[in-house]
Coordinates of C-alpha atoms in Angstrom, one line a residue:
Chain A
M1 CA 0.0 0.0 0.0
I2 CA 1.1 3.5 -0.8
F3 CA 0.1 6.6 1.3
K4 CA 0.9 10.1 0.4
G5 CA -0.1 13.1 2.5
R6 CA 0.8 16.0 4.7
V7 CA 1.8 15.2 8.3
W8 CA 0.2 16.5 11.5
K9 CA 2.6 16.1 14.4
F10 CA 1.7 15.3 18.0
G11 CA 3.8 14.6 21.0
D12 CA 4.4 11.6 23.4
N13 CA 1.7 9.7 25.2
I14 CA -1.3 10.9 23.1
D15 CA -4.1 9.1 25.0
T16 CA -7.4 7.8 23.8
D17 CA -9.2 10.6 25.7
A18 CA -7.4 13.1 23.6
I19 CA -8.1 11.2 20.4
I20 CA -11.8 10.8 21.2
P21 CA -13.0 12.2 24.5
A22 CA -15.3 9.9 26.5
R23 CA -18.1 12.5 26.4
Y24 CA -18.7 11.5 22.7
L25 CA -18.8 7.8 23.4
T26 CA -22.6 7.6 23.6
T27 CA -22.4 6.7 19.9
S28 CA -20.3 4.4 17.8
D29 CA -21.2 6.0 14.4
P30 CA -17.9 6.5 12.6
Q31 CA -19.0 9.8 10.9
K32 CA -20.1 11.4 14.2
L33 CA -16.9 10.2 16.0
A34 CA -14.8 11.6 13.2
T35 CA -16.0 15.2 13.8
H36 CA -14.4 15.1 17.2
C37 CA -11.1 13.4 16.1
M38 CA -8.1 14.6 18.2
E39 CA -10.3 17.3 19.8
D40 CA -8.7 17.5 23.2
A41 CA -5.2 17.5 21.7
D42 CA -5.9 20.1 19.0
P43 CA -9.6 21.4 18.8
N44 CA -9.0 22.5 15.2
F45 CA -7.5 19.3 13.8
V46 CA -10.6 18.1 11.9
S47 CA -11.1 21.5 10.2
K48 CA -7.5 21.8 9.3
M49 CA -6.7 18.4 7.9
K50 CA -7.4 17.1 4.4
Q51 CA -8.4 13.6 3.3
G52 CA -5.4 11.3 3.1
D53 CA -3.3 13.4 5.6
I54 CA -1.1 11.4 8.0
L55 CA -1.0 11.5 11.8
L56 CA 2.4 11.5 13.6
G57 CA 2.8 10.7 17.2
G58 CA 5.7 10.3 19.6
E59 CA 6.1 7.4 22.1
N60 CA 3.2 5.4 23.4
F61 CA 0.5 6.7 20.9
G62 CA -3.0 5.7 21.9
C63 CA -2.4 4.9 25.5
G64 CA -5.3 4.7 27.9
S65 CA -8.6 3.2 27.2
S66 CA -9.5 0.2 25.0
R67 CA -12.1 2.2 23.1
E68 CA -12.0 1.1 19.4
H69 CA -13.8 4.5 18.8
A70 CA -10.2 6.0 18.7
P71 CA -8.9 4.3 15.6
I72 CA -12.4 4.5 14.1
A73 CA -12.5 8.2 14.6
I74 CA -9.1 8.6 13.0
K75 CA -10.0 6.4 10.0
A76 CA -13.4 8.0 9.5
A77 CA -11.9 11.5 9.7
G78 CA -10.0 10.6 6.5
V79 CA -6.5 10.0 8.0
S80 CA -4.7 7.6 5.7
C81 CA -2.3 6.1 8.3
V82 CA -0.7 6.8 11.6
I83 CA 3.1 6.8 12.2
A84 CA 4.5 6.9 15.7
K85 CA 7.7 6.2 17.7
S86 CA 5.8 3.5 19.5
F87 CA 2.1 2.5 20.1
A88 CA 0.2 1.5 23.2
R89 CA -0.7 -2.1 22.9
I90 CA -4.5 -2.0 22.8
F91 CA -4.5 0.8 20.2
Y92 CA -2.0 -1.3 18.2
R93 CA -4.2 -4.4 18.4
N94 CA -7.4 -2.4 17.6
S95 CA -5.8 -0.7 14.6
F96 CA -4.9 -4.0 12.9
N97 CA -8.1 -5.7 14.0
M98 CA -10.3 -2.9 12.3
G99 CA -8.0 -2.0 9.5
L100 CA -6.3 1.4 10.2
P101 CA -2.7 1.2 8.8
I102 CA -0.1 2.1 11.4
F103 CA 3.7 2.2 11.2
E104 CA 6.6 2.7 13.7
S105 CA 9.6 4.9 12.9
R106 CA 11.4 6.8 15.6
E107 CA 13.8 8.3 13.1
L108 CA 11.2 9.8 10.8
V109 CA 9.2 11.3 13.7
D110 CA 12.4 13.0 15.0
A111 CA 13.5 14.2 11.6
I112 CA 10.2 15.7 10.3
E113 CA 8.4 19.0 10.7
E114 CA 4.6 19.5 10.8
G115 CA 3.1 20.2 7.4
E116 CA 5.7 18.3 5.3
E117 CA 4.6 15.8 2.7
I118 CA 5.6 12.2 2.9
L119 CA 5.3 9.0 0.9
V120 CA 4.7 5.7 2.8
D121 CA 5.4 2.5 0.8
S122 CA 4.3 -0.3 3.1
A123 CA 5.4 -3.1 0.8
R124 CA 9.0 -1.7 0.6
G125 CA 8.9 -0.7 4.2
T126 CA 10.0 2.9 3.6
I127 CA 8.9 6.4 4.3
T128 CA 10.2 9.3 2.1
I129 CA 10.0 13.0 2.9
A130 CA 9.0 14.6 -0.4
R131 CA 11.0 17.9 0.0
S132 CA 14.4 16.4 1.0
N133 CA 13.9 13.0 -0.6
K134 CA 15.3 11.5 2.6
T135 CA 14.1 7.9 3.2
F136 CA 13.5 6.1 6.5
K137 CA 12.8 2.5 7.3
I138 CA 9.6 1.4 8.8
N139 CA 10.0 -1.1 11.8
P140 CA 8.9 -4.5 10.3
T141 CA 5.4 -5.5 11.0
P142 CA 5.1 -9.1 12.4
P143 CA 3.9 -11.5 9.6
F144 CA 0.7 -12.4 11.5
M145 CA -0.3 -8.7 11.6
E146 CA 0.4 -8.4 7.9
E147 CA -1.9 -11.3 7.3
L148 CA -4.6 -9.5 9.4
I149 CA -4.4 -6.4 7.2
A150 CA -4.3 -8.5 4.0
D151 CA -7.5 -10.3 5.1
G152 CA -9.2 -7.0 5.9
G153 CA -9.2 -7.2 9.7
L154 CA -9.7 -9.8 12.4
M155 CA -13.3 -10.8 11.7
K156 CA -12.6 -11.4 8.0
H157 CA -9.4 -13.3 8.9
I158 CA -11.4 -15.6 11.2
A159 CA -14.0 -16.1 8.5
R160 CA -11.3 -17.1 6.0
K161 CA -9.7 -19.5 8.5
R162 CA -13.1 -21.1 9.2
E163 CA -13.8 -21.5 5.5
K164 CA -10.3 -23.2 5.1
N165 CA -11.0 -25.6 7.9
E166 CA -14.4 -26.6 6.4
K167 CA -12.8 -27.5 3.1
Chain B
M1 CA 14.3 -22.9 31.7
G2 CA 11.1 -22.1 33.7
N3 CA 8.1 -20.2 33.0
T4 CA 6.3 -17.2 34.7
I5 CA 2.8 -17.4 36.0
T6 CA 1.6 -15.4 33.0
E7 CA 3.2 -17.8 30.6
K8 CA 1.8 -20.8 32.5
I9 CA -1.8 -19.6 32.4
L10 CA -1.5 -18.8 28.7
L11 CA 0.0 -22.2 28.0
A12 CA -2.8 -24.0 29.9
H13 CA -5.3 -22.4 27.5
T14 CA -3.6 -23.7 24.3
K15 CA -2.9 -27.2 22.9
L16 CA 0.8 -26.3 22.9
K17 CA 3.4 -28.2 24.9
K18 CA 5.6 -25.3 25.7
I19 CA 5.5 -21.5 25.5
C20 CA 8.0 -18.6 25.5
A21 CA 7.8 -14.8 25.6
G22 CA 7.2 -13.2 22.2
Q23 CA 5.4 -16.2 20.8
L24 CA 2.1 -15.6 19.0
I25 CA -0.6 -18.0 20.2
N26 CA -4.3 -18.7 19.9
A27 CA -5.7 -19.3 23.3
R28 CA -9.1 -20.3 24.8
V29 CA -11.0 -17.6 26.7
D30 CA -12.7 -18.3 30.0
I31 CA -14.6 -15.0 30.3
A32 CA -15.2 -12.4 27.6
L33 CA -16.4 -9.0 28.9
G34 CA -18.0 -6.0 27.3
N35 CA -19.8 -2.8 28.6
D36 CA -22.3 -0.3 27.2
V37 CA -19.6 1.6 25.4
T38 CA -17.6 -1.2 23.8
A39 CA -20.2 -4.0 23.4
P40 CA -22.3 -2.2 20.9
I41 CA -19.4 -2.2 18.3
A42 CA -18.6 -5.8 19.2
I43 CA -22.2 -6.9 18.7
N44 CA -22.3 -5.1 15.3
E45 CA -19.1 -7.0 14.3
F46 CA -20.5 -10.2 15.6
N47 CA -23.7 -9.8 13.5
K48 CA -21.9 -8.6 10.4
S49 CA -19.7 -11.7 10.3
G50 CA -22.9 -13.9 10.4
G51 CA -22.6 -14.8 14.1
K52 CA -25.6 -16.8 15.3
R53 CA -24.8 -17.9 18.9
V54 CA -22.0 -16.9 21.2
F55 CA -19.5 -19.7 21.9
N56 CA -20.8 -20.2 25.5
K57 CA -23.6 -18.1 27.1
N58 CA -22.0 -18.7 30.6
K59 CA -18.6 -17.3 29.5
V60 CA -19.7 -13.9 28.2
A61 CA -20.3 -11.0 30.6
L62 CA -22.1 -7.8 29.6
V63 CA -22.2 -5.1 32.1
L64 CA -24.0 -1.8 31.5
D65 CA -22.0 0.4 33.8
H66 CA -20.4 3.4 31.9
F67 CA -23.2 5.8 30.9
T68 CA -25.7 4.3 33.3
P69 CA -28.2 5.1 34.7
N70 CA -28.8 6.1 31.1
K71 CA -27.3 9.6 30.6
D72 CA -29.2 10.5 27.5
I73 CA -31.1 9.1 24.5
N74 CA -27.9 8.0 22.7
S75 CA -26.6 6.1 25.8
A76 CA -30.1 4.5 26.3
Q77 CA -30.0 3.3 22.7
Q78 CA -26.6 1.7 23.3
C79 CA -27.8 0.0 26.4
K80 CA -30.9 -1.2 24.6
A81 CA -28.8 -2.8 21.8
V82 CA -26.7 -4.7 24.4
R83 CA -29.8 -5.7 26.4
E84 CA -31.5 -7.1 23.3
F85 CA -28.4 -9.1 22.4
A86 CA -28.0 -10.4 25.9
M87 CA -31.7 -11.5 26.0
K88 CA -31.5 -13.1 22.5
Q89 CA -28.2 -14.9 23.4
K90 CA -29.5 -15.8 27.0
I91 CA -26.3 -14.4 28.4
T92 CA -25.9 -15.6 32.1
H93 CA -23.8 -12.7 33.3
F94 CA -25.8 -9.7 32.1
Y95 CA -26.0 -6.9 34.6
E96 CA -28.0 -3.7 34.5
G97 CA -30.3 -1.6 36.6
G98 CA -30.2 -2.4 40.3
N99 CA -27.9 -5.4 39.6
V100 CA -25.2 -3.5 38.0
G101 CA -21.8 -2.5 39.5
V102 CA -18.6 -1.2 38.1
E103 CA -17.5 -4.2 36.1
H104 CA -14.1 -4.7 37.6
A105 CA -15.4 -4.6 41.1
L106 CA -18.5 -6.6 40.2
L107 CA -17.0 -9.7 38.4
P108 CA -14.5 -10.6 41.2
E109 CA -17.2 -10.0 43.9
L110 CA -19.6 -12.4 42.2
G111 CA -16.9 -15.0 41.6
I112 CA -17.3 -14.8 37.8
V113 CA -13.5 -14.5 37.3
L114 CA -11.3 -16.9 39.3
P115 CA -7.7 -17.8 39.7
G116 CA -6.0 -19.4 36.6
D117 CA -8.6 -18.0 34.3
L118 CA -7.8 -16.3 30.9
V119 CA -10.1 -13.2 30.8
I120 CA -10.4 -10.7 28.0
G121 CA -12.5 -7.6 28.3
A122 CA -13.2 -4.7 25.9
D123 CA -12.2 -2.4 28.7
S124 CA -8.6 -1.4 29.4
H125 CA -8.9 -2.0 33.2
T126 CA -9.7 -5.7 32.7
C127 CA -6.2 -6.2 34.0
T128 CA -7.7 -5.9 37.5
Y129 CA -8.4 -9.6 37.8
G130 CA -4.7 -10.3 37.8
A131 CA -5.0 -9.8 41.5
L132 CA -6.7 -13.2 41.8
G133 CA -3.8 -15.0 39.9
A134 CA -5.7 -14.9 36.6
F135 CA -4.4 -13.7 33.2
A136 CA -6.6 -10.8 32.4
T137 CA -6.1 -8.2 29.6
G138 CA -8.0 -5.3 28.0
V139 CA -8.7 -5.6 24.3
G140 CA -10.8 -3.8 21.7
S141 CA -14.4 -4.4 20.5
T142 CA -13.4 -6.4 17.5
D143 CA -11.4 -8.7 19.8
L144 CA -14.5 -9.1 21.9
A145 CA -16.6 -10.0 18.9
A146 CA -14.0 -12.6 17.8
A147 CA -13.9 -14.1 21.3
M148 CA -17.8 -14.2 21.6
L149 CA -17.9 -15.9 18.2
T150 CA -15.1 -18.5 18.6
G151 CA -14.2 -18.7 22.3
E152 CA -10.5 -18.0 21.3
L153 CA -8.3 -15.0 20.7
W154 CA -4.8 -14.3 19.4
F155 CA -2.1 -13.2 21.9
K156 CA 1.5 -12.3 21.9
V157 CA 3.0 -13.9 25.0
P158 CA 4.3 -11.0 27.0
S159 CA 7.7 -11.0 28.8
S160 CA 7.4 -10.2 32.5
I161 CA 8.9 -7.6 34.8
K162 CA 9.1 -8.8 38.3
F163 CA 8.6 -6.3 41.1
I164 CA 9.9 -7.4 44.5
I165 CA 8.2 -5.2 47.1
S166 CA 9.4 -5.4 50.7
G167 CA 9.1 -3.3 53.9
A168 CA 6.2 -2.4 56.2
L169 CA 3.7 0.2 54.9
K170 CA 3.5 3.6 56.6
K171 CA 0.2 4.7 58.0
W172 CA -2.4 5.6 55.3
V173 CA -0.3 4.0 52.6
S174 CA -2.2 1.4 50.5
G175 CA -1.9 -0.6 47.3
K176 CA -2.9 2.5 45.4
D177 CA 0.3 4.3 46.6
L178 CA 2.5 1.4 45.7
I179 CA 1.2 1.2 42.1
L180 CA 1.3 5.0 41.7
H181 CA 4.9 5.0 43.0
I182 CA 5.8 2.2 40.6
I183 CA 4.2 4.1 37.6
G184 CA 6.0 7.2 38.6
R185 CA 9.3 5.2 38.7
I186 CA 8.9 3.3 35.3
G187 CA 6.7 5.7 33.4
V188 CA 3.4 5.4 31.5
D189 CA 5.1 3.1 29.0
G190 CA 7.5 1.5 31.4
A191 CA 5.9 -1.9 31.0
L192 CA 4.6 -1.5 27.4
Y193 CA 3.4 -4.9 26.1
K194 CA 4.7 -6.7 29.2
A195 CA 3.3 -8.4 32.3
M196 CA 3.9 -6.8 35.7
E197 CA 4.3 -9.5 38.3
F198 CA 4.0 -8.3 41.9
T199 CA 5.9 -10.3 44.5
G200 CA 7.7 -9.8 47.9
E201 CA 6.8 -9.9 51.5
T202 CA 4.8 -6.7 51.4
V203 CA 2.6 -8.2 48.7
S204 CA 2.0 -11.4 50.7
R205 CA 0.4 -9.3 53.4
L206 CA -1.7 -7.1 51.1
S207 CA -5.5 -7.5 51.2
M208 CA -7.3 -8.5 48.0
A209 CA -8.8 -4.9 47.8
D210 CA -5.2 -3.6 47.6
R211 CA -4.1 -6.2 45.1
L212 CA -7.1 -5.3 42.9
S213 CA -6.2 -1.6 43.0
M214 CA -2.7 -2.4 41.9
A215 CA -3.4 -4.8 39.1
N216 CA -6.1 -2.4 38.0
M217 CA -3.5 0.3 37.1
A218 CA -1.0 -2.0 35.4
I219 CA -2.4 -0.6 32.1
E220 CA -1.3 2.9 33.2
A221 CA 2.3 1.7 32.8
G222 CA 1.4 0.3 29.4
A223 CA 1.3 -3.3 30.7
K224 CA -0.6 -6.1 29.0
N225 CA -1.5 -7.5 32.5
G226 CA -0.6 -7.3 36.1
I227 CA -0.5 -10.4 38.2
F228 CA -0.1 -11.7 41.7
A229 CA 0.6 -15.3 42.7
P230 CA -2.4 -16.8 44.5
D231 CA -2.1 -17.5 48.2
K232 CA -4.1 -18.0 51.4
I233 CA -5.5 -14.5 51.0
T234 CA -6.7 -15.4 47.5
R235 CA -8.1 -18.6 48.8
E236 CA -10.1 -16.9 51.5
Y237 CA -11.4 -14.3 49.1
I238 CA -12.8 -16.8 46.6
R239 CA -13.8 -19.5 49.2
K240 CA -17.5 -18.6 49.2
K241 CA -17.6 -17.0 45.7
A242 CA -16.3 -19.8 43.4
K243 CA -19.0 -21.8 41.8
R244 CA -16.8 -23.7 39.3
D245 CA -13.3 -25.1 39.3
Y246 CA -10.3 -22.9 39.4
K247 CA -6.5 -23.4 39.5
F248 CA -3.6 -21.8 41.2
F249 CA -0.5 -21.2 39.1
Y250 CA 2.9 -20.1 40.2
S251 CA 6.0 -18.8 38.5
D252 CA 8.9 -21.3 38.4
T253 CA 12.0 -20.3 40.5
D254 CA 14.0 -20.3 37.2
A255 CA 11.4 -18.3 35.2
V256 CA 12.9 -15.7 32.9
Y257 CA 12.2 -11.9 33.5
S258 CA 12.9 -9.0 31.2
D259 CA 13.6 -7.0 34.3
I260 CA 13.6 -7.3 38.1
I261 CA 12.8 -4.1 40.1
E262 CA 13.0 -3.9 43.9
I263 CA 10.8 -1.5 45.8
D264 CA 11.3 -0.4 49.4
A265 CA 7.7 0.1 50.5
A266 CA 8.7 1.5 53.9
K267 CA 9.9 4.6 52.2
I268 CA 6.7 5.4 50.4
E269 CA 4.3 8.1 51.7
P270 CA 0.8 8.5 50.3
Q271 CA 1.2 9.4 46.6
V272 CA -0.5 12.0 44.4
A273 CA -0.4 11.9 40.6
F274 CA -0.6 15.4 39.2
P275 CA -2.1 16.3 35.9
H276 CA -2.0 15.1 33.2
L277 CA -0.3 11.6 33.5
P278 CA -0.6 8.9 36.1
S279 CA 3.3 8.8 36.2
N280 CA 3.5 12.5 37.4
V281 CA 3.6 11.4 41.1
K282 CA 4.8 13.2 44.2
G283 CA 4.5 12.4 47.9
V284 CA 1.4 14.1 49.4
S285 CA 3.8 16.1 51.7
K286 CA 5.3 17.7 48.6
A287 CA 1.9 18.5 46.9
G288 CA 2.0 22.2 47.8
R289 CA -1.3 24.2 48.1
V290 CA -3.7 22.8 45.6
K291 CA -7.2 24.0 46.1
I292 CA -9.9 21.5 44.9
D293 CA -13.5 21.8 43.8
Q294 CA -14.4 18.1 43.9
S295 CA -13.3 14.9 45.6
L296 CA -14.4 11.6 44.0
I297 CA -14.1 8.4 46.0
G298 CA -15.0 5.3 43.9
S299 CA -14.2 3.5 40.6
C300 CA -12.8 0.1 39.7
T301 CA -9.6 1.3 41.3
N302 CA -10.9 2.3 44.8
G303 CA -14.6 1.9 45.1
R304 CA -14.6 -1.2 47.3
I305 CA -15.9 -1.5 50.9
E306 CA -12.4 -1.4 52.3
D307 CA -11.9 2.0 50.5
L308 CA -15.2 3.4 51.9
R309 CA -14.3 2.2 55.4
I310 CA -11.1 4.2 55.1
A311 CA -12.9 7.3 53.8
A312 CA -15.5 6.9 56.6
R313 CA -12.8 6.8 59.3
I314 CA -11.6 10.2 58.1
L315 CA -15.1 11.7 57.4
K316 CA -16.7 10.7 60.6
N317 CA -17.9 13.8 62.5
R318 CA -16.3 16.1 59.9
K319 CA -17.7 17.9 56.9
A320 CA -16.5 18.5 53.4
A321 CA -15.2 22.1 53.0
T322 CA -17.5 24.7 51.6
G323 CA -17.2 24.7 47.9
V324 CA -16.1 21.1 47.6
R325 CA -18.4 18.6 46.0
L326 CA -17.7 15.3 47.7
I327 CA -19.0 12.4 45.5
I328 CA -18.9 8.8 46.8
V329 CA -19.6 6.0 44.5
P330 CA -19.9 2.5 46.0
A331 CA -18.7 0.3 43.1
T332 CA -21.4 -2.4 43.3
P333 CA -24.8 -3.0 44.9
G334 CA -23.2 -5.4 47.3
I335 CA -20.7 -2.7 48.5
Y336 CA -23.6 -0.1 48.7
Q337 CA -25.5 -2.5 51.0
A338 CA -22.5 -3.2 53.2
A339 CA -21.8 0.5 53.5
L340 CA -25.4 1.1 54.6
K341 CA -25.3 -1.8 57.1
E342 CA -22.0 -0.5 58.6
G343 CA -23.4 3.0 58.9
L344 CA -20.9 4.4 56.4
I345 CA -23.5 6.0 54.2
E346 CA -24.8 8.0 57.2
I347 CA -21.3 9.2 58.0
F348 CA -20.8 10.3 54.4
M349 CA -24.2 12.1 54.2
K350 CA -23.5 13.9 57.4
A351 CA -20.3 14.9 55.9
G352 CA -22.2 16.5 53.0
A353 CA -21.4 13.9 50.4
I354 CA -23.4 13.0 47.3
I355 CA -23.9 9.2 47.2
S356 CA -23.9 8.1 43.6
P357 CA -25.3 4.8 42.3
P358 CA -22.7 2.3 41.2
S359 CA -21.4 3.8 37.8
C360 CA -18.2 4.5 35.8
G361 CA -19.8 7.9 34.8
A362 CA -17.8 10.4 36.7
C363 CA -14.4 8.7 36.3
L364 CA -14.4 8.9 32.6
G365 CA -16.0 12.3 32.3
G366 CA -19.2 10.6 31.1
H367 CA -21.8 12.1 33.6
M368 CA -22.6 12.5 37.3
G369 CA -19.6 14.5 38.3
I370 CA -18.2 16.5 35.4
L371 CA -15.7 19.3 35.9
A372 CA -16.0 22.8 34.4
A373 CA -13.0 24.8 32.9
G374 CA -10.4 25.6 35.5
E375 CA -11.9 23.2 38.1
K376 CA -9.6 20.8 40.0
A377 CA -10.6 17.3 41.4
I378 CA -8.9 14.8 43.6
A379 CA -10.0 11.3 42.6
T380 CA -9.4 7.8 43.7
T381 CA -9.7 6.8 40.0
N382 CA -6.9 5.7 37.6
R383 CA -6.5 8.4 34.9
N384 CA -5.8 12.1 35.0
F385 CA -5.4 12.7 31.2
V386 CA -6.4 16.1 29.7
G387 CA -10.2 16.3 29.9
R388 CA -10.6 13.0 31.6
M389 CA -13.3 14.2 34.0
G390 CA -14.8 17.0 32.0
H391 CA -13.6 20.2 30.4
P392 CA -10.1 20.0 28.7
Q393 CA -9.0 22.8 31.0
S394 CA -10.0 21.0 34.2
E395 CA -7.5 19.0 36.3
V396 CA -7.5 15.6 37.9
Y397 CA -5.2 14.6 40.8
L398 CA -5.1 10.9 41.6
A399 CA -4.7 9.6 45.2
N400 CA -5.9 7.0 47.7
P401 CA -9.3 7.2 49.5
A402 CA -7.7 8.5 52.7
V403 CA -6.1 11.5 50.9
A404 CA -9.2 12.1 48.9
A405 CA -11.3 12.2 52.0
A406 CA -8.9 14.5 54.0
S407 CA -8.7 16.7 51.0
A408 CA -12.4 17.1 50.8
V409 CA -12.4 18.2 54.5
L410 CA -9.6 20.7 54.1
G411 CA -10.6 22.0 50.6
R412 CA -7.1 21.4 49.2
I413 CA -4.9 18.3 48.6
A414 CA -3.9 17.2 52.0
S415 CA -2.6 14.3 54.0
P416 CA -5.0 12.7 56.6
E417 CA -2.2 13.6 59.1
E418 CA -3.1 17.2 58.7
L419 CA -6.6 16.7 60.2

């Protein structure tokens, strides 16, 4: 997969309350959640970003609650993928399970300024900054996680496995 | 090479012969938990994938505790969707209305989770049950859907950090202070993807309530699970609760740990986590003058009867300071009844407290205790992120029930020793 977009940079320990505050969890409608994406980290994020833009985080992105509403809000807002130095584990699981592409690269996050354009090539495992043409390696994704993404998420992966067993 | 308790419980839920940290496994689930926020998405995924029946109606727990009593029309709709699913599937462990309690206080109290279990919950504080010597971890809604459908889930076997805690606890110091101290020491990602195994002579004397508080906050250090070896305190706790078989697991003496951290508990005073991270801790004596608008005593961390007894000891014949809203949330109907019987509710009401029904509402900024811009709350809860209990410009300070009660009386963050 290839993703091209402008980056929006956030700091370390961006928690799920910042990504989608609990006051909006009385719904699980992706479009409604999307309108509040990142609201308590940057209230203007949704109005500033364009479809396909890329979210950048520091260490421990997505820490806190298990709410799948967080990756749902990010995806539904039109963010194409998230790159962080590291991810909190439930957010990491949720993203693969529901099909939000996420990548780890400490080097890129340190090297890039907000607003720059990047190109992510997940098959080659590289991220390139458009302006400087500098390329960074993505930390390898475990093969099982790649399988999940290829199958279209956890439920589809399970359905495929069940089909295989029945044959 | 031996195994940790975490590895052994996971292994016992697979068909594998051996197991090691880092391995990806499929494991059987004993209990799969969801609530009114996370279950609606899981139910939708379950139905979308053509799910007909849950894998076992006795092994799914659905607890409507977050936006209940129903906050508004949207939350009522979410609860209705979960209720209909629970009725259709004949879910044994479905709790709402007068039966509902905060899930992580309710499930251990009712003996639904037991030692040696593998528990997943679409709620990050599912790690609480590690106090019983179970493997319990928070997952997302899609994971819950998969577990309800198949009775299995994928896991990466975590490596473990062993905490050896020794020394006698000072007055007013509890499990909450130990875990806040540990998070302050290792940071909010200090145990990322790992198991936190709590051991040592201090731990062997800790009550189950203290152990539950500690395991509850393992997630605040990024951990996959927190766990305690079962012992006579565990046995006594579950003696009258267990209605099915359970098993005690122990780490081998030659188990492999990614890190071993020693904690001198005797040096720890009551802790306060300042905004906006649970790792931002100070001893209460170094808190300075922080005026508060609200004190919240409750939650899956500290809403048990033991916590309410401590609060009552401090609040007896005292009053919350003018301008401080003191909210007390007994975590389950059982705890509420015990508090009534023991006269604690009367002490709280005479102190000017609001007694809330069991609910997660205030802790997560859902309802029944929201903060306005610029307001400060001391809370016995587990998170103090930006906007956690209300307006993004409000502040949450985390502490134990004794400190929260003393602070309510003095109108500022305070040690019980100051009363």
